[in-house]
Coordinates of N, CA and C and ligand atoms in Angstrom, one line a residue:
X143 N -2.9 7.4 4.9 CA -3.0 5.9 4.7 C -2.2 5.5 3.5
X144 N -1.3 4.5 3.6 CA -0.6 4.1 2.4 C -1.5 3.5 1.4
X145 N -1.5 4.1 0.2 CA -2.2 3.5 -0.9 C -1.2 2.9 -1.9
X146 N -1.7 2.5 -3.1 CA -0.9 1.8 -4.0 C 0.5 2.5 -4.3
X147 N 0.5 3.8 -4.6 CA 1.8 4.4 -4.9 C 2.7 4.3 -3.7
X148 N 2.2 4.5 -2.5 CA 3.1 4.5 -1.4 C 3.7 3.1 -1.2
X149 N 2.8 2.1 -1.4 CA 3.3 0.7 -1.3 C 4.3 0.4 -2.3
X150 N 4.1 0.8 -3.6 CA 5.1 0.6 -4.6 C 6.4 1.3 -4.4
X151 N 6.3 2.5 -3.8 CA 7.5 3.3 -3.5 C 8.3 2.5 -2.4
X152 N 7.5 2.0 -1.4 CA 8.1 1.2 -0.3 C 8.8 0.0 -0.9
X153 N 8.1 -0.7 -1.9 CA 8.8 -1.9 -2.5 C 10.1 -1.5 -3.2
X154 N 10.1 -0.4 -3.9 CA 11.3 0.0 -4.6 C 12.4 0.5 -3.6
X155 N 11.9 1.1 -2.5 CA 12.9 1.6 -1.6 C 13.6 0.5 -0.8
X156 N 12.9 -0.6 -0.5 CA 13.5 -1.6 0.3 C 14.1 -2.8 -0.5
X157 N 13.7 -2.9 -1.8 CA 14.1 -4.0 -2.6 C 15.6 -4.3 -2.6
X158 N 16.4 -3.2 -2.8 CA 17.9 -3.5 -2.9 C 18.4 -4.1 -1.6
X159 N 17.7 -3.9 -0.5 CA 18.3 -4.4 0.8 C 17.8 -5.8 1.1
X160 N 16.9 -6.4 0.4 CA 16.4 -7.7 0.7 C 16.5 -8.7 -0.3
X161 N 16.6 -8.3 -1.6 CA 16.7 -9.3 -2.7 C 18.0 -10.1 -2.6
X162 N 17.9 -11.5 -2.6 CA 19.1 -12.3 -2.5 C 19.6 -12.5 -1.1
X163 N 19.0 -11.8 -0.1 CA 19.5 -11.8 1.3 C 18.8 -12.9 2.1
X164 N 19.5 -13.5 3.0 CA 18.9 -14.5 3.9 C 18.5 -13.9 5.2
X165 N 17.3 -14.3 5.6 CA 16.8 -13.8 6.9 C 17.5 -14.5 8.0
X166 N 18.2 -13.7 8.9 CA 19.0 -14.3 10.0 C 18.3 -14.1 11.3
X167 N 17.3 -13.3 11.4 CA 16.6 -13.1 12.7 C 15.3 -12.5 12.5
X168 N 14.3 -12.7 13.4 CA 13.0 -12.1 13.4 C 12.7 -11.7 14.8
X169 N 12.2 -10.5 15.0 CA 11.8 -10.0 16.3 C 10.3 -9.5 16.2
X170 N 9.4 -10.1 16.9 CA 8.1 -9.7 17.0 C 7.8 -9.2 18.4
X171 N 7.5 -7.9 18.5 CA 7.3 -7.3 19.8 C 5.8 -7.2 20.1
X172 N 5.0 -7.2 19.1 CA 3.5 -7.2 19.3 C 2.9 -8.0 18.2
X173 N 2.2 -9.1 18.6 CA 1.6 -9.9 17.5 C 0.2 -9.5 17.1
X174 N -0.4 -8.5 17.8 CA -1.8 -8.1 17.6 C -2.0 -7.1 16.5
X175 N -1.7 -7.5 15.3 CA -2.1 -6.7 14.2 C -3.5 -7.1 13.7
X176 N -3.9 -6.6 12.5 CA -5.3 -6.9 12.0 C -5.5 -8.4 12.1
X177 N -4.5 -9.2 11.7 CA -4.6 -10.6 12.0 C -3.3 -10.9 12.9
X178 N -3.5 -11.9 13.8 CA -2.4 -12.1 14.7 C -1.2 -12.7 13.9
X179 N 0.0 -12.2 14.3 CA 1.2 -12.7 13.6 C 1.4 -14.1 14.2
X180 N 1.7 -15.1 13.2 CA 1.8 -16.4 13.7 C 3.0 -16.6 14.7
X181 N 2.8 -17.4 15.7 CA 3.8 -17.6 16.8 C 5.1 -18.1 16.3
X182 N 5.0 -19.0 15.2 CA 6.2 -19.6 14.7 C 6.8 -18.9 13.5
X183 N 6.5 -17.6 13.4 CA 7.0 -16.8 12.3 C 8.6 -16.9 12.2
X184 N 9.2 -16.7 13.3 CA 10.7 -16.7 13.3 C 11.2 -18.1 12.8
X185 N 10.6 -19.2 13.3 CA 11.2 -20.5 13.0 C 10.9 -20.8 11.5
X186 N 9.9 -20.2 10.9 CA 9.6 -20.4 9.5 C 10.6 -19.6 8.6
X187 N 10.9 -18.3 9.1 CA 11.6 -17.4 8.2 C 13.1 -17.5 8.3
X188 N 13.6 -17.8 9.5 CA 15.1 -17.8 9.6 C 15.7 -18.8 8.7
X189 N 16.7 -18.4 7.9 CA 17.4 -19.3 7.0 C 16.8 -19.2 5.6
X190 N 15.7 -18.5 5.4 CA 15.1 -18.4 4.1 C 15.7 -17.2 3.3
X191 N 15.9 -17.4 2.0 CA 16.4 -16.3 1.2 C 15.3 -15.7 0.4
X192 N 15.3 -14.4 0.4 CA 14.3 -13.7 -0.4 C 14.7 -13.6 -1.9
X193 N 13.8 -14.2 -2.7 CA 14.1 -14.2 -4.1 C 13.6 -13.0 -4.9
X194 N 12.4 -12.6 -4.5 CA 11.7 -11.5 -5.2 C 10.9 -10.8 -4.2
X195 N 10.7 -9.5 -4.5 CA 9.8 -8.7 -3.7 C 8.7 -8.1 -4.6
X196 N 7.5 -8.7 -4.4 CA 6.4 -8.4 -5.4 C 5.3 -7.6 -4.7
X197 N 4.7 -6.7 -5.4 CA 3.5 -6.0 -4.9 C 2.3 -6.5 -5.6
X198 N 1.3 -6.9 -4.9 CA 0.0 -7.3 -5.4 C -1.0 -6.4 -4.7
X199 N -1.7 -5.4 -5.5 CA -2.5 -4.5 -4.8 C -1.7 -3.7 -3.7
X200 N -2.1 -3.8 -2.5 CA -1.4 -3.1 -1.4 C -0.6 -4.1 -0.6
X201 N -0.5 -5.3 -1.1 CA 0.3 -6.4 -0.3 C 1.7 -6.4 -0.9
X202 N 2.7 -6.6 0.0 CA 4.0 -6.9 -0.4 C 4.3 -8.3 -0.1
X203 N 4.9 -9.0 -1.1 CA 5.2 -10.5 -1.0 C 6.7 -10.7 -1.1
X204 N 7.2 -11.1 0.0 CA 8.7 -11.5 0.1 C 8.7 -12.9 -0.3
X205 N 9.0 -13.2 -1.6 CA 9.0 -14.5 -2.1 C 10.3 -15.3 -1.8
X206 N 10.1 -16.4 -1.1 CA 11.3 -17.3 -0.7 C 11.1 -18.6 -1.4
X207 N 12.0 -19.6 -1.2 CA 11.8 -20.9 -1.9 C 10.6 -21.6 -1.4
X208 N 10.3 -21.6 -0.1 CA 9.2 -22.4 0.4 C 7.9 -21.7 0.4
X209 N 7.9 -20.4 0.2 CA 6.6 -19.7 0.2 C 6.9 -18.2 0.3
X210 N 5.9 -17.4 0.8 CA 6.1 -16.0 0.8 C 5.7 -15.4 2.2
X211 N 6.4 -14.4 2.6 CA 6.0 -13.6 3.7 C 5.1 -12.5 3.1
X212 N 3.8 -12.4 3.6 CA 2.9 -11.4 3.1 C 2.8 -10.3 4.1
X213 N 3.0 -9.1 3.6 CA 3.0 -7.9 4.5 C 2.0 -6.9 3.9
X214 N 1.1 -6.3 4.8 CA 0.2 -5.2 4.4 C 0.4 -4.1 5.4
X215 N 0.5 -2.9 4.9 CA 0.8 -1.8 5.8 C -0.4 -1.2 6.5
X216 N -1.6 -1.7 6.2 CA -2.8 -1.3 6.9 C -3.1 0.2 6.7
X217 N -3.5 0.9 7.8 CA -3.8 2.3 7.8 C -2.6 3.2 8.0
X218 N -1.6 2.7 8.7 CA -0.6 3.6 9.2 C 0.8 2.9 9.2
X219 N 1.0 1.8 8.5 CA 2.2 1.1 8.6 C 3.3 1.7 7.7
X220 N 4.5 1.4 8.1 CA 5.7 1.8 7.3 C 6.8 0.8 7.5
X221 N 7.6 0.6 6.5 CA 8.8 -0.2 6.6 C 10.0 0.6 6.3
X222 N 11.0 0.4 7.1 CA 12.3 1.1 6.8 C 13.5 0.3 7.1
X223 N 14.6 0.6 6.5 CA 15.8 -0.1 6.6 C 16.6 0.5 7.8
X224 N 17.0 -0.4 8.7 CA 17.7 0.1 9.9 C 18.9 -0.7 10.2
X225 N 19.8 -0.3 11.1 CA 20.9 -1.1 11.6 C 20.3 -2.1 12.6
X226 N 20.6 -3.4 12.6 CA 20.1 -4.3 13.6 C 20.6 -3.8 15.0
X227 N 19.7 -4.0 15.9 CA 20.0 -3.5 17.3 C 19.5 -2.1 17.5
X228 N 19.1 -1.4 16.5 CA 18.5 0.0 16.7 C 17.4 -0.1 17.7
X229 N 17.4 0.7 18.8 CA 16.4 0.7 19.8 C 15.0 0.9 19.2
X230 N 14.1 -0.1 19.5 CA 12.8 0.1 19.0 C 12.0 1.2 19.7
X231 N 11.2 1.9 19.0 CA 10.3 2.9 19.6 C 8.9 2.3 19.7
X232 N 8.0 3.1 20.3 CA 6.6 2.6 20.4 C 6.1 2.3 19.0
X233 N 5.3 1.3 18.8 CA 4.7 0.9 17.5 C 5.7 0.3 16.5
X234 N 6.9 0.1 16.9 CA 7.9 -0.7 16.1 C 7.6 -2.2 16.4
X235 N 6.7 -2.8 15.7 CA 6.2 -4.1 16.1 C 7.1 -5.3 15.6
X236 N 7.7 -5.2 14.4 CA 8.4 -6.3 13.8 C 9.7 -5.9 13.2
X237 N 10.8 -6.7 13.4 CA 12.0 -6.5 12.7 C 12.3 -7.8 11.9
X238 N 12.8 -7.7 10.7 CA 13.3 -8.8 9.9 C 14.8 -8.5 9.8
X239 N 15.7 -9.4 10.3 CA 17.1 -9.1 10.2 C 17.7 -9.9 9.1
X240 N 18.5 -9.2 8.3 CA 19.3 -9.8 7.2 C 20.7 -9.6 7.4
X241 N 21.3 -10.3 8.4 CA 22.7 -10.1 8.7 C 23.0 -8.7 9.2
X242 N 23.7 -7.9 8.3 CA 24.1 -6.6 8.8 C 23.1 -5.5 8.6
X243 N 21.9 -5.8 8.0 CA 20.8 -4.8 8.0 C 19.5 -5.4 8.5
X244 N 18.6 -4.6 8.7 CA 17.3 -5.1 9.2 C 16.2 -4.2 8.6
X245 N 15.0 -4.8 8.6 CA 13.8 -4.1 8.1 C 12.8 -4.0 9.3
X246 N 12.3 -2.8 9.5 CA 11.5 -2.6 10.7 C 10.1 -2.1 10.3
X247 N 9.1 -2.8 10.8 CA 7.7 -2.4 10.6 C 7.2 -1.6 11.8
X248 N 6.8 -0.4 11.5 CA 6.1 0.5 12.5 C 4.6 0.6 12.1
X249 N 3.7 0.4 13.0 CA 2.3 0.4 12.6 C 1.5 0.9 13.8
X250 N 1.4 2.2 14.0 CA 0.7 2.7 15.2 C -0.8 2.2 15.4
X251 N -1.5 2.1 14.2 CA -2.9 1.7 14.4 C -3.1 0.2 14.3
X252 N -2.1 -0.5 14.0 CA -2.1 -2.0 14.0 C -3.2 -2.6 13.1
X253 N -3.4 -2.0 11.9 CA -4.3 -2.6 10.9 C -3.4 -3.4 9.9
X254 N -2.1 -3.5 10.1 CA -1.3 -4.2 9.1 C -1.4 -5.7 9.2
X255 N -0.7 -6.3 8.3 CA -0.7 -7.8 8.3 C 0.7 -8.3 8.1
X256 N 1.1 -9.3 8.8 CA 2.4 -10.0 8.6 C 2.1 -11.5 8.7
X257 N 2.1 -12.2 7.6 CA 1.7 -13.6 7.6 C 2.6 -14.4 6.7
X258 N 2.6 -15.7 6.9 CA 3.4 -16.6 6.0 C 2.4 -17.4 5.2
X259 N 2.7 -17.6 3.9 CA 2.0 -18.6 3.1 C 2.9 -19.5 2.4
X260 N 2.7 -20.8 2.7 CA 3.5 -21.9 2.0 C 3.1 -21.8 0.5
X261 N 4.0 -22.0 -0.3 CA 3.7 -22.1 -1.8 C 3.3 -20.8 -2.4
X262 N 2.2 -20.9 -3.2 CA 1.8 -19.7 -4.0 C 1.0 -18.7 -3.2
X263 N 1.6 -17.5 -2.9 CA 1.0 -16.5 -2.1 C -0.3 -16.0 -2.7
X264 N -0.4 -16.0 -4.0 CA -1.6 -15.5 -4.7 C -2.8 -16.3 -4.4
X265 N -2.6 -17.5 -3.8 CA -3.8 -18.3 -3.5 C -4.2 -18.1 -2.0
X266 N -3.5 -17.2 -1.3 CA -3.9 -16.9 0.1 C -5.3 -16.3 0.0
X267 N -6.2 -16.6 1.0 CA -7.6 -16.0 0.9 C -7.6 -14.5 0.8
X268 N -6.6 -13.8 1.4 CA -6.5 -12.3 1.3 C -6.3 -11.9 -0.1
X269 N -5.6 -12.7 -0.9 CA -5.2 -12.3 -2.2 C -6.0 -12.9 -3.4
X270 N -6.6 -14.1 -3.1 CA -7.1 -14.9 -4.2 C -8.2 -14.2 -5.0
X271 N -9.0 -13.3 -4.4 CA -10.1 -12.7 -5.1 C -9.8 -11.2 -5.4
X272 N -8.6 -10.8 -5.4 CA -8.3 -9.4 -5.7 C -8.5 -9.2 -7.2
X273 N -9.0 -7.9 -7.5 CA -9.2 -7.5 -8.8 C -7.9 -7.2 -9.6
X274 N -8.1 -6.6 -10.8 CA -6.9 -6.4 -11.6 C -6.0 -5.3 -11.1
X275 N -4.8 -5.3 -11.5 CA -3.8 -4.2 -11.1 C -4.1 -3.0 -12.0
X276 N -4.3 -1.8 -11.4 CA -4.6 -0.6 -12.2 C -3.5 -0.2 -13.1
X277 N -2.3 -0.6 -12.8 CA -1.2 -0.3 -13.7 C -0.8 -1.5 -14.7
X278 N -1.6 -2.6 -14.6 CA -1.4 -3.7 -15.4 C -2.1 -3.7 -16.7
X279 N -1.8 -4.7 -17.5 CA -2.3 -4.7 -18.9 C -3.8 -4.9 -19.0
X280 N -4.4 -5.5 -17.9 CA -5.9 -5.9 -18.0 C -6.8 -4.7 -17.6
X281 N -6.2 -3.6 -17.1 CA -7.0 -2.5 -16.7 C -7.1 -1.5 -17.9
X282 N -8.3 -1.3 -18.4 CA -8.5 -0.5 -19.6 C -9.9 0.1 -19.5
X283 N -10.2 1.1 -20.4 CA -11.5 1.7 -20.4 C -12.6 0.6 -20.6
X284 N -12.3 -0.4 -21.5 CA -13.3 -1.4 -21.8 C -13.5 -2.3 -20.5
X285 N -12.4 -2.6 -19.8 CA -12.6 -3.4 -18.6 C -13.5 -2.7 -17.6
X286 N -13.2 -1.4 -17.4 CA -14.0 -0.6 -16.4 C -15.5 -0.5 -16.9
X287 N -15.7 -0.4 -18.2 CA -17.0 -0.3 -18.7 C -17.8 -1.6 -18.4
X288 N -17.1 -2.7 -18.7 CA -17.7 -4.1 -18.5 C -18.0 -4.3 -17.0
X289 N -17.0 -3.9 -16.1 CA -17.1 -4.1 -14.7 C -18.3 -3.3 -14.1
X290 N -18.6 -2.2 -14.8 CA -19.7 -1.3 -14.2 C -21.0 -1.8 -14.6
X291 N -21.2 -2.7 -15.6 CA -22.5 -3.2 -16.0 C -23.1 -3.9 -14.9
X292 N -24.4 -3.7 -14.7 CA -25.2 -4.5 -13.7 C -24.9 -4.1 -12.3
X293 N -24.1 -3.1 -12.0 CA -23.8 -2.7 -10.7 C -24.5 -1.3 -10.4
X294 N -25.3 -1.2 -9.4 CA -25.9 0.0 -9.0 C -25.1 0.8 -8.1
X295 N -23.8 1.1 -8.4 CA -23.0 1.9 -7.5 C -22.4 3.0 -8.2
X296 N -22.0 4.0 -7.5 CA -21.3 5.1 -8.1 C -19.9 4.7 -8.6
X297 N -19.4 5.5 -9.5 CA -18.1 5.2 -10.1 C -17.0 5.2 -9.0
X298 N -17.1 6.0 -8.0 CA -16.1 6.1 -7.0 C -16.0 4.8 -6.2
X299 N -17.2 4.3 -5.9 CA -17.3 3.0 -5.1 C -16.7 1.9 -6.0
X300 N -17.0 1.9 -7.3 CA -16.5 0.9 -8.2 C -14.9 0.9 -8.2
X301 N -14.4 2.1 -8.3 CA -12.9 2.2 -8.3 C -12.3 1.8 -7.0
X302 N -13.0 1.9 -5.9 CA -12.5 1.6 -4.6 C -12.8 0.1 -4.2
X303 N -13.4 -0.6 -5.1 CA -13.8 -2.0 -4.8 C -12.6 -2.9 -5.2
X304 N -11.9 -3.4 -4.2 CA -10.7 -4.2 -4.5 C -10.9 -5.5 -5.2
X305 N -12.2 -5.9 -5.3 CA -12.5 -7.1 -6.1 C -12.6 -6.8 -7.5
X306 N -12.7 -5.5 -7.9 CA -12.7 -5.1 -9.3 C -11.3 -4.6 -9.7
X307 N -10.8 -3.6 -9.0 CA -9.4 -3.1 -9.3 C -8.8 -2.8 -7.9
X308 N -7.5 -3.2 -7.7 CA -6.9 -3.1 -6.4 C -6.2 -1.8 -6.2
X309 N -6.0 -1.5 -4.9 CA -5.1 -0.5 -4.5 C -5.5 1.0 -4.6
X310 N -6.8 1.2 -5.0 CA -7.2 2.6 -5.1 C -8.1 2.9 -3.9
X311 N -7.5 3.8 -3.0 CA -8.2 4.2 -1.9 C -8.9 5.5 -2.1
X312 N -9.3 6.2 -1.0 CA -10.1 7.4 -1.2 C -9.3 8.5 -1.8
X313 N -8.0 8.7 -1.5 CA -7.3 9.8 -2.0 C -7.2 9.7 -3.5
X314 N -6.7 8.5 -4.0 CA -6.5 8.4 -5.5 C -7.8 8.2 -6.2
X315 N -8.9 7.7 -5.6 CA -10.2 7.7 -6.2 C -10.6 9.2 -6.5
X316 N -10.5 10.0 -5.5 CA -10.8 11.5 -5.7 C -10.0 12.1 -6.8
X317 N -8.7 11.9 -6.8 CA -7.8 12.5 -7.8 C -8.0 11.9 -9.2
X318 N -8.3 10.6 -9.2 CA -8.5 9.9 -10.5 C -9.7 10.4 -11.2
X319 N -10.8 10.7 -10.4 CA -12.1 11.1 -11.0 C -12.0 12.5 -11.4
X320 N -11.2 13.3 -10.8 CA -11.0 14.7 -11.2 C -10.3 14.7 -12.6
X321 N -9.3 13.9 -12.7 CA -8.5 13.9 -14.0 C -9.1 12.9 -15.0
X322 N -10.1 12.1 -14.6 CA -10.6 11.0 -15.4 C -9.5 10.1 -16.0
X323 N -8.5 9.8 -15.1 CA -7.4 9.0 -15.6 C -6.7 8.4 -14.4
X324 N -7.1 7.1 -14.1 CA -6.6 6.4 -13.0 C -5.1 6.1 -13.1
X325 N -4.7 5.6 -14.3 CA -3.3 5.2 -14.4 C -2.3 6.4 -14.4
X326 N -2.8 7.5 -15.0 CA -1.9 8.7 -15.0 C -1.7 9.2 -13.6
X327 N -2.8 9.2 -12.8 CA -2.7 9.7 -11.4 C -1.7 8.9 -10.6
X328 N -1.9 7.5 -10.7 CA -1.1 6.6 -9.9 C 0.4 6.7 -10.4
X329 N 0.6 6.7 -11.7 CA 2.0 6.8 -12.2 C 2.7 8.1 -11.8
X330 N 1.9 9.2 -11.8 CA 2.5 10.5 -11.4 C 2.8 10.4 -9.9
X331 N 2.0 9.8 -9.1 CA 2.3 9.7 -7.7 C 3.5 8.9 -7.4
X332 N 3.6 7.8 -8.2 CA 4.8 6.9 -8.0 C 6.1 7.7 -8.4
X333 N 6.0 8.4 -9.5 CA 7.1 9.2 -10.0 C 7.5 10.3 -8.9
X334 N 6.5 10.9 -8.3 CA 6.7 11.9 -7.3 C 7.4 11.3 -6.1
X335 N 7.0 10.1 -5.8 CA 7.6 9.4 -4.6 C 9.0 8.9 -4.9
X336 N 9.4 8.8 -6.1 CA 10.8 8.3 -6.4 C 11.9 9.1 -5.7
X337 N 11.6 10.4 -5.5 CA 12.6 11.3 -4.9 C 12.7 11.0 -3.4
X338 N 11.8 10.2 -2.9 CA 11.8 9.9 -1.4 C 12.4 8.6 -1.1
X339 N 12.9 7.9 -2.1 CA 13.4 6.5 -1.9 C 14.5 6.5 -0.8
X340 N 15.3 7.5 -0.7 CA 16.4 7.4 0.3 C 15.8 7.5 1.7
X341 N 14.6 8.0 1.8 CA 14.0 8.1 3.2 C 13.7 6.7 3.8
X342 N 13.8 5.7 3.0 CA 13.6 4.4 3.6 C 14.9 3.9 4.4
X343 N 16.0 4.6 4.2 CA 17.2 4.2 4.9 C 17.5 5.2 6.0
X344 N 17.0 5.1 7.1 CA 17.3 5.9 8.2 C 16.8 5.2 9.5
X345 N 17.5 5.4 10.6 CA 17.1 4.6 11.8 C 16.0 5.3 12.5
X346 N 15.7 6.5 12.2 CA 14.8 7.3 13.0 C 13.9 8.1 12.0
X347 N 12.9 8.8 12.6 CA 12.2 9.7 11.7 C 10.8 9.3 11.4
X348 N 10.1 10.1 10.8 CA 8.7 9.9 10.5 C 8.6 9.0 9.3
X349 N 7.4 8.4 9.0 CA 7.2 7.6 7.8 C 7.7 8.3 6.6
X350 N 8.3 7.6 5.7 CA 8.9 8.3 4.5 C 7.9 8.5 3.4
X351 N 6.7 8.7 3.7 CA 5.7 9.0 2.6 C 5.8 10.4 2.1
X352 N 5.9 10.6 0.8 CA 6.1 11.8 0.2 C 4.9 12.7 0.3
X353 N 5.1 14.0 0.3 CA 4.0 15.0 0.2 C 3.5 15.1 -1.2
X354 N 2.2 15.1 -1.4 CA 1.7 15.2 -2.7 C 1.0 16.5 -3.0
X355 N 0.9 16.8 -4.2 CA 0.3 18.0 -4.7 C -1.1 17.6 -5.3
X356 N -2.1 17.6 -4.4 CA -3.4 17.0 -4.9 C -4.1 18.1 -5.6
X357 N -5.0 17.6 -6.6 CA -5.9 18.5 -7.3 C -7.1 18.8 -6.5
X358 N -7.8 17.8 -5.9 CA -9.0 18.0 -5.2 C -9.0 17.5 -3.8
X359 N -8.3 16.3 -3.6 CA -8.3 15.7 -2.3 C -7.9 16.6 -1.1
X360 N -8.7 16.7 -0.1 CA -8.4 17.5 1.1 C -8.2 19.0 0.7
X361 N -8.9 19.5 -0.3 CA -8.8 20.9 -0.7 C -10.2 21.6 -0.7
X362 N -11.1 21.1 0.2 CA -12.4 21.7 0.3 C -12.4 23.3 0.4
X363 N -13.1 23.9 -0.4 CA -13.3 25.4 -0.4 C -12.1 26.1 -1.0
X364 N -11.0 25.4 -1.4 CA -9.9 26.0 -2.1 C -10.2 26.1 -3.6
X365 N -9.5 27.0 -4.3 CA -9.8 27.1 -5.7 C -9.3 25.9 -6.5
X366 N -10.2 25.5 -7.4 CA -9.8 24.4 -8.4 C -8.6 24.9 -9.2
X367 N -7.6 24.0 -9.3 CA -6.4 24.3 -10.0 C -6.6 24.6 -11.5
X368 N -7.7 24.1 -12.0 CA -8.0 24.3 -13.4 C -8.9 25.6 -13.7
X369 N -10.0 25.7 -13.0 CA -11.0 26.7 -13.3 C -11.1 27.7 -12.2
X370 N -10.6 27.5 -11.0 CA -10.7 28.5 -9.9 C -11.9 28.4 -9.1
X371 N -12.9 27.6 -9.5 CA -14.1 27.4 -8.6 C -13.7 26.7 -7.3
X372 N -14.5 27.0 -6.3 CA -14.2 26.3 -5.0 C -14.5 24.8 -5.0
X373 N -13.5 24.1 -4.5 CA -13.6 22.6 -4.5 C -14.7 22.3 -3.4
X374 N -15.6 21.4 -3.8 CA -16.7 21.0 -2.9 C -16.3 19.6 -2.3
X375 N -17.0 19.4 -1.1 CA -16.8 18.1 -0.4 C -18.2 17.6 -0.1
X376 N -18.4 16.3 -0.3 CA -19.6 15.6 0.2 C -19.2 14.4 0.9
X377 N -19.9 14.0 1.9 CA -19.6 12.8 2.7 C -20.5 11.6 2.3
X378 N -19.8 10.5 1.9 CA -20.6 9.3 1.7 C -20.1 8.3 2.7
X379 N -20.9 7.9 3.7 CA -20.5 7.1 4.8 C -19.4 7.8 5.5
X380 N -18.2 7.1 5.7 CA -17.1 7.6 6.4 C -16.2 8.5 5.5
X381 N -16.4 8.4 4.2 CA -15.5 8.9 3.2 C -15.9 10.3 2.7
X382 N -14.9 11.1 2.5 CA -15.2 12.4 1.9 C -14.8 12.4 0.5
X383 N -15.8 12.9 -0.3 CA -15.5 13.0 -1.8 C -15.3 14.5 -2.1
X384 N -14.2 14.8 -2.7 CA -13.8 16.2 -3.1 C -13.9 16.3 -4.6
X385 N -14.5 17.4 -5.1 CA -14.7 17.5 -6.5 C -14.9 18.9 -6.9
X386 N -14.7 19.2 -8.2 CA -15.0 20.5 -8.7 C -16.3 20.4 -9.5
X387 N -17.3 21.1 -9.1 CA -18.6 21.0 -9.8 C -18.6 21.6 -11.2
X388 N -17.6 22.4 -11.5 CA -17.5 22.9 -12.8 C -16.8 22.0 -13.8
X389 N -15.6 21.5 -13.3 CA -14.8 20.6 -14.2 C -15.4 19.2 -14.3
X390 N -16.0 18.7 -13.3 CA -16.5 17.3 -13.2 C -18.0 17.2 -13.4
X391 N -18.4 16.5 -14.4 CA -19.8 16.4 -14.7 C -20.4 15.2 -14.0
Ligands
ZN445 ZN1 -12.5 23.2 -11.9

């Protein structure tokens, strides 16, 4: 599932192809994502110029003069740069055409979002109540301490609560708790993904998400990279929590 680092890498990968470009065409082959894609999306978008591409949590905002196109990659979405007219494959639901290039959304599980918001996208109901950015200036040990007061939840649930801090899913919550360092883990993941930027420019192929070298996530029974003890796994609801019982108190 794309988490904050993957979305940020996507933003960096596609940014050079969309900034300052005018949308010349929109193709929607399947409107049934997590929220239905508006019927009039093409008539809203065609002719608009993308001024900025902003990430807020796991949302990508294509800021235009009149408002913003809001895109969320859901559980399985990916965006890539293609040549217009490239034959769509199954799950290639949306194309945004910018003259001689196009951006294609593939989303097999269809939990993604493609919406338009007039004016300030940050006021859209999906974004208005989002918590702080984990790589922003407001996220600090003091912030996390204050946010944890009066809440009877585990630290992992707190980190994964998008109303407190955005963009941390199960993978990076596990990794951050092992290292006791959210920002370091996210920054390292983004740095690791930097080498995959070129993967966003190809007409075919699997999603360009980089392979990661996890410390605990998905490593049940494998030796801890620090102390060698077997990584343990416990299930809370649908989520698996991976941890080293020796290194993590
Ligand atoms: Zn250990």
